[in-house]
Amino acid sequence: MKNLIILSALCFVLCTSFRIRRNTQCTSSSQCTTAAPCCRIDSGGFDLPSSGTCSGLQGDAGDICYGLCGCKSGLTCYRPLSGVCCLPKKCYDSAWVQQEELNYANCLAQSNGPPISCLPV
């Protein structure tokens, strides 16, 4: 009985390790494991993955980010202000994001026009 428990535990560890190491394809983070909780998007839009790989890594600059798929330190998950609907959020330099938000807030404070007049062209 003791050997069976040890063998079961060993199988669980090996099977789990193999699953974490291989590139698990996904379309949503709910299909991923706790060790690799993020469905890192390879393609898709509207913040929804159409094809991706489960990952435990934080995103680099320019990577699409959402929910469990955050960004590395110094980067912020951000959707740039634009007149285009529904651009995906991506990892951008945090200082740049802060400046963009400040520019938009200043424009709104000084503008007599609609908020859309403060969007980049």
mmCIF file with all atom_site columns, C-alpha atoms in Angstrom:
data_model
loop_
_atom_site.group_PDB
_atom_site.id
_atom_site.type_symbol
_atom_site.label_atom_id
_atom_site.label_alt_id
_atom_site.label_comp_id
_atom_site.label_asym_id
_atom_site.label_entity_id
_atom_site.label_seq_id
_atom_site.pdbx_PDB_ins_code
_atom_site.Cartn_x
_atom_site.Cartn_y
_atom_site.Cartn_z
_atom_site.occupancy
_atom_site.B_iso_or_equiv
_atom_site.pdbx_formal_charge
_atom_site.auth_seq_id
_atom_site.auth_comp_id
_atom_site.auth_asym_id
_atom_site.auth_atom_id
_atom_site.pdbx_PDB_model_num
ATOM 1   C CA . MET A 1 1   ? 0.000   0.000  0.000   1.00 0.00 ? 1   MET A CA 1
ATOM 2   C CA . LYS A 1 2   ? 2.826   2.392  0.937   1.00 0.00 ? 2   LYS A CA 1
ATOM 3   C CA . ASN A 1 3   ? 4.583   1.682  -2.387  1.00 0.00 ? 3   ASN A CA 1
ATOM 4   C CA . LEU A 1 4   ? 1.350   2.384  -4.280  1.00 0.00 ? 4   LEU A CA 1
ATOM 5   C CA . ILE A 1 5   ? 0.997   5.790  -2.564  1.00 0.00 ? 5   ILE A CA 1
ATOM 6   C CA . ILE A 1 6   ? 4.618   6.669  -3.354  1.00 0.00 ? 6   ILE A CA 1
ATOM 7   C CA . LEU A 1 7   ? 4.201   5.503  -6.949  1.00 0.00 ? 7   LEU A CA 1
ATOM 8   C CA . SER A 1 8   ? 0.986   7.549  -7.310  1.00 0.00 ? 8   SER A CA 1
ATOM 9   C CA . ALA A 1 9   ? 2.688   10.645 -5.895  1.00 0.00 ? 9   ALA A CA 1
ATOM 10  C CA . LEU A 1 10  ? 5.658   10.173 -8.221  1.00 0.00 ? 10  LEU A CA 1
ATOM 11  C CA . CYS A 1 11  ? 3.357   9.759  -11.223 1.00 0.00 ? 11  CYS A CA 1
ATOM 12  C CA . PHE A 1 12  ? 1.465   12.923 -10.246 1.00 0.00 ? 12  PHE A CA 1
ATOM 13  C CA . VAL A 1 13  ? 4.712   14.933 -9.982  1.00 0.00 ? 13  VAL A CA 1
ATOM 14  C CA . LEU A 1 14  ? 6.076   13.633 -13.290 1.00 0.00 ? 14  LEU A CA 1
ATOM 15  C CA . CYS A 1 15  ? 2.779   14.037 -15.148 1.00 0.00 ? 15  CYS A CA 1
ATOM 16  C CA . THR A 1 16  ? 2.267   17.555 -13.778 1.00 0.00 ? 16  THR A CA 1
ATOM 17  C CA . SER A 1 17  ? 5.850   18.558 -14.581 1.00 0.00 ? 17  SER A CA 1
ATOM 18  C CA . PHE A 1 18  ? 5.498   17.309 -18.151 1.00 0.00 ? 18  PHE A CA 1
ATOM 19  C CA . ARG A 1 19  ? 2.277   19.247 -18.626 1.00 0.00 ? 19  ARG A CA 1
ATOM 20  C CA . ILE A 1 20  ? 3.857   22.465 -17.326 1.00 0.00 ? 20  ILE A CA 1
ATOM 21  C CA . ARG A 1 21  ? 6.952   22.139 -19.520 1.00 0.00 ? 21  ARG A CA 1
ATOM 22  C CA . ARG A 1 22  ? 5.248   21.461 -22.825 1.00 0.00 ? 22  ARG A CA 1
ATOM 23  C CA . ASN A 1 23  ? 3.568   24.272 -24.713 1.00 0.00 ? 23  ASN A CA 1
ATOM 24  C CA . THR A 1 24  ? -0.090  23.850 -23.856 1.00 0.00 ? 24  THR A CA 1
ATOM 25  C CA . GLN A 1 25  ? -2.247  25.473 -26.523 1.00 0.00 ? 25  GLN A CA 1
ATOM 26  C CA . CYS A 1 26  ? -5.213  27.485 -25.262 1.00 0.00 ? 26  CYS A CA 1
ATOM 27  C CA . THR A 1 27  ? -7.944  29.892 -26.218 1.00 0.00 ? 27  THR A CA 1
ATOM 28  C CA . SER A 1 28  ? -8.596  31.139 -22.683 1.00 0.00 ? 28  SER A CA 1
ATOM 29  C CA . SER A 1 29  ? -6.735  31.299 -19.375 1.00 0.00 ? 29  SER A CA 1
ATOM 30  C CA . SER A 1 30  ? -9.272  28.896 -17.827 1.00 0.00 ? 30  SER A CA 1
ATOM 31  C CA . GLN A 1 31  ? -7.608  26.122 -19.858 1.00 0.00 ? 31  GLN A CA 1
ATOM 32  C CA . CYS A 1 32  ? -4.228  26.755 -18.207 1.00 0.00 ? 32  CYS A CA 1
ATOM 33  C CA . THR A 1 33  ? -2.684  25.419 -14.998 1.00 0.00 ? 33  THR A CA 1
ATOM 34  C CA . THR A 1 34  ? -1.855  27.234 -11.768 1.00 0.00 ? 34  THR A CA 1
ATOM 35  C CA . ALA A 1 35  ? 1.848   27.120 -12.632 1.00 0.00 ? 35  ALA A CA 1
ATOM 36  C CA . ALA A 1 36  ? 1.183   28.639 -16.068 1.00 0.00 ? 36  ALA A CA 1
ATOM 37  C CA . PRO A 1 37  ? -2.104  30.547 -15.537 1.00 0.00 ? 37  PRO A CA 1
ATOM 38  C CA . CYS A 1 38  ? -1.954  32.919 -18.494 1.00 0.00 ? 38  CYS A CA 1
ATOM 39  C CA . CYS A 1 39  ? -3.115  32.122 -22.009 1.00 0.00 ? 39  CYS A CA 1
ATOM 40  C CA . ARG A 1 40  ? -0.452  34.279 -23.711 1.00 0.00 ? 40  ARG A CA 1
ATOM 41  C CA . ILE A 1 41  ? -2.046  35.365 -26.975 1.00 0.00 ? 41  ILE A CA 1
ATOM 42  C CA . ASP A 1 42  ? -0.308  34.595 -30.250 1.00 0.00 ? 42  ASP A CA 1
ATOM 43  C CA . SER A 1 43  ? -3.114  36.154 -32.268 1.00 0.00 ? 43  SER A CA 1
ATOM 44  C CA . GLY A 1 44  ? -6.560  37.608 -31.741 1.00 0.00 ? 44  GLY A CA 1
ATOM 45  C CA . GLY A 1 45  ? -8.218  40.879 -30.885 1.00 0.00 ? 45  GLY A CA 1
ATOM 46  C CA . PHE A 1 46  ? -10.751 42.519 -28.606 1.00 0.00 ? 46  PHE A CA 1
ATOM 47  C CA . ASP A 1 47  ? -8.728  41.209 -25.612 1.00 0.00 ? 47  ASP A CA 1
ATOM 48  C CA . LEU A 1 48  ? -9.859  37.669 -26.367 1.00 0.00 ? 48  LEU A CA 1
ATOM 49  C CA . PRO A 1 49  ? -7.359  35.044 -27.465 1.00 0.00 ? 49  PRO A CA 1
ATOM 50  C CA . SER A 1 50  ? -8.062  33.117 -30.634 1.00 0.00 ? 50  SER A CA 1
ATOM 51  C CA . SER A 1 51  ? -4.834  31.165 -30.276 1.00 0.00 ? 51  SER A CA 1
ATOM 52  C CA . GLY A 1 52  ? -2.279  31.118 -27.510 1.00 0.00 ? 52  GLY A CA 1
ATOM 53  C CA . THR A 1 53  ? 0.069   29.191 -25.244 1.00 0.00 ? 53  THR A CA 1
ATOM 54  C CA . CYS A 1 54  ? -0.230  28.774 -21.473 1.00 0.00 ? 54  CYS A CA 1
ATOM 55  C CA . SER A 1 55  ? 2.535   30.677 -19.718 1.00 0.00 ? 55  SER A CA 1
ATOM 56  C CA . GLY A 1 56  ? 3.642   31.632 -16.250 1.00 0.00 ? 56  GLY A CA 1
ATOM 57  C CA . LEU A 1 57  ? 5.786   34.488 -17.563 1.00 0.00 ? 57  LEU A CA 1
ATOM 58  C CA . GLN A 1 58  ? 4.901   38.176 -17.434 1.00 0.00 ? 58  GLN A CA 1
ATOM 59  C CA . GLY A 1 59  ? 4.635   39.985 -20.770 1.00 0.00 ? 59  GLY A CA 1
ATOM 60  C CA . ASP A 1 60  ? 7.394   41.917 -22.516 1.00 0.00 ? 60  ASP A CA 1
ATOM 61  C CA . ALA A 1 61  ? 6.940   45.322 -24.159 1.00 0.00 ? 61  ALA A CA 1
ATOM 62  C CA . GLY A 1 62  ? 4.382   45.027 -26.959 1.00 0.00 ? 62  GLY A CA 1
ATOM 63  C CA . ASP A 1 63  ? 2.835   41.769 -25.717 1.00 0.00 ? 63  ASP A CA 1
ATOM 64  C CA . ILE A 1 64  ? -0.943  41.631 -25.493 1.00 0.00 ? 64  ILE A CA 1
ATOM 65  C CA . CYS A 1 65  ? -2.032  41.611 -21.844 1.00 0.00 ? 65  CYS A CA 1
ATOM 66  C CA . TYR A 1 66  ? -5.289  41.072 -19.939 1.00 0.00 ? 66  TYR A CA 1
ATOM 67  C CA . GLY A 1 67  ? -6.501  39.612 -16.654 1.00 0.00 ? 67  GLY A CA 1
ATOM 68  C CA . LEU A 1 68  ? -3.981  36.974 -15.552 1.00 0.00 ? 68  LEU A CA 1
ATOM 69  C CA . CYS A 1 69  ? -1.597  37.923 -18.363 1.00 0.00 ? 69  CYS A CA 1
ATOM 70  C CA . GLY A 1 70  ? 0.198   40.863 -16.835 1.00 0.00 ? 70  GLY A CA 1
ATOM 71  C CA . CYS A 1 71  ? 3.409   42.678 -17.748 1.00 0.00 ? 71  CYS A CA 1
ATOM 72  C CA . LYS A 1 72  ? 6.972   42.618 -16.445 1.00 0.00 ? 72  LYS A CA 1
ATOM 73  C CA . SER A 1 73  ? 8.115   45.195 -13.912 1.00 0.00 ? 73  SER A CA 1
ATOM 74  C CA . GLY A 1 74  ? 8.411   48.674 -15.422 1.00 0.00 ? 74  GLY A CA 1
ATOM 75  C CA . LEU A 1 75  ? 5.651   47.937 -17.936 1.00 0.00 ? 75  LEU A CA 1
ATOM 76  C CA . THR A 1 76  ? 1.932   48.674 -17.667 1.00 0.00 ? 76  THR A CA 1
ATOM 77  C CA . CYS A 1 77  ? -0.975  46.882 -19.326 1.00 0.00 ? 77  CYS A CA 1
ATOM 78  C CA . TYR A 1 78  ? -2.586  49.726 -21.264 1.00 0.00 ? 78  TYR A CA 1
ATOM 79  C CA . ARG A 1 79  ? -4.958  50.428 -24.138 1.00 0.00 ? 79  ARG A CA 1
ATOM 80  C CA . PRO A 1 80  ? -3.798  53.595 -25.928 1.00 0.00 ? 80  PRO A CA 1
ATOM 81  C CA . LEU A 1 81  ? -6.422  56.262 -26.411 1.00 0.00 ? 81  LEU A CA 1
ATOM 82  C CA . SER A 1 82  ? -7.466  56.443 -30.034 1.00 0.00 ? 82  SER A CA 1
ATOM 83  C CA . GLY A 1 83  ? -10.491 56.916 -32.220 1.00 0.00 ? 83  GLY A CA 1
ATOM 84  C CA . VAL A 1 84  ? -10.323 53.215 -33.101 1.00 0.00 ? 84  VAL A CA 1
ATOM 85  C CA . CYS A 1 85  ? -12.612 50.861 -31.231 1.00 0.00 ? 85  CYS A CA 1
ATOM 86  C CA . CYS A 1 86  ? -11.331 48.085 -29.140 1.00 0.00 ? 86  CYS A CA 1
ATOM 87  C CA . LEU A 1 87  ? -7.577  47.978 -29.623 1.00 0.00 ? 87  LEU A CA 1
ATOM 88  C CA . PRO A 1 88  ? -6.116  45.221 -27.435 1.00 0.00 ? 88  PRO A CA 1
ATOM 89  C CA . LYS A 1 89  ? -4.291  46.151 -24.252 1.00 0.00 ? 89  LYS A CA 1
ATOM 90  C CA . LYS A 1 90  ? -0.530  45.745 -24.543 1.00 0.00 ? 90  LYS A CA 1
ATOM 91  C CA . CYS A 1 91  ? 2.509   46.063 -22.289 1.00 0.00 ? 91  CYS A CA 1
ATOM 92  C CA . TYR A 1 92  ? 3.934   49.600 -22.523 1.00 0.00 ? 92  TYR A CA 1
ATOM 93  C CA . ASP A 1 93  ? 6.668   51.443 -20.648 1.00 0.00 ? 93  ASP A CA 1
ATOM 94  C CA . SER A 1 94  ? 5.057   52.619 -17.389 1.00 0.00 ? 94  SER A CA 1
ATOM 95  C CA . ALA A 1 95  ? 6.563   56.123 -17.611 1.00 0.00 ? 95  ALA A CA 1
ATOM 96  C CA . TRP A 1 96  ? 5.152   56.527 -21.145 1.00 0.00 ? 96  TRP A CA 1
ATOM 97  C CA . VAL A 1 97  ? 1.686   55.392 -19.973 1.00 0.00 ? 97  VAL A CA 1
ATOM 98  C CA . GLN A 1 98  ? 1.776   57.862 -17.095 1.00 0.00 ? 98  GLN A CA 1
ATOM 99  C CA . GLN A 1 99  ? 2.708   60.687 -19.493 1.00 0.00 ? 99  GLN A CA 1
ATOM 100 C CA . GLU A 1 100 ? -0.066  59.718 -21.938 1.00 0.00 ? 100 GLU A CA 1
ATOM 101 C CA . GLU A 1 101 ? -2.658  59.761 -19.158 1.00 0.00 ? 101 GLU A CA 1
ATOM 102 C CA . LEU A 1 102 ? -1.375  63.115 -17.893 1.00 0.00 ? 102 LEU A CA 1
ATOM 103 C CA . ASN A 1 103 ? -1.490  64.594 -21.422 1.00 0.00 ? 103 ASN A CA 1
ATOM 104 C CA . TYR A 1 104 ? -5.097  63.423 -21.851 1.00 0.00 ? 104 TYR A CA 1
ATOM 105 C CA . ALA A 1 105 ? -6.148  64.781 -18.438 1.00 0.00 ? 105 ALA A CA 1
ATOM 106 C CA . ASN A 1 106 ? -4.507  68.148 -19.208 1.00 0.00 ? 106 ASN A CA 1
ATOM 107 C CA . CYS A 1 107 ? -6.209  68.308 -22.593 1.00 0.00 ? 107 CYS A CA 1
ATOM 108 C CA . LEU A 1 108 ? -9.609  67.611 -21.037 1.00 0.00 ? 108 LEU A CA 1
ATOM 109 C CA . ALA A 1 109 ? -9.026  70.306 -18.412 1.00 0.00 ? 109 ALA A CA 1
ATOM 110 C CA . GLN A 1 110 ? -8.084  72.920 -21.040 1.00 0.00 ? 110 GLN A CA 1
ATOM 111 C CA . SER A 1 111 ? -10.482 71.910 -23.810 1.00 0.00 ? 111 SER A CA 1
ATOM 112 C CA . ASN A 1 112 ? -13.911 73.390 -24.449 1.00 0.00 ? 112 ASN A CA 1
ATOM 113 C CA . GLY A 1 113 ? -14.656 70.701 -27.029 1.00 0.00 ? 113 GLY A CA 1
ATOM 114 C CA . PRO A 1 114 ? -15.820 67.117 -26.617 1.00 0.00 ? 114 PRO A CA 1
ATOM 115 C CA . PRO A 1 115 ? -13.407 64.570 -25.059 1.00 0.00 ? 115 PRO A CA 1
ATOM 116 C CA . ILE A 1 116 ? -12.844 63.087 -28.524 1.00 0.00 ? 116 ILE A CA 1
ATOM 117 C CA . SER A 1 117 ? -10.943 66.242 -29.460 1.00 0.00 ? 117 SER A CA 1
ATOM 118 C CA . CYS A 1 118 ? -8.197  65.142 -27.042 1.00 0.00 ? 118 CYS A CA 1
ATOM 119 C CA . LEU A 1 119 ? -7.596  61.811 -28.779 1.00 0.00 ? 119 LEU A CA 1
ATOM 120 C CA . PRO A 1 120 ? -4.508  61.486 -30.974 1.00 0.00 ? 120 PRO A CA 1
ATOM 121 C CA . VAL A 1 121 ? -5.151  61.654 -34.696 1.00 0.00 ? 121 VAL A CA 1
#
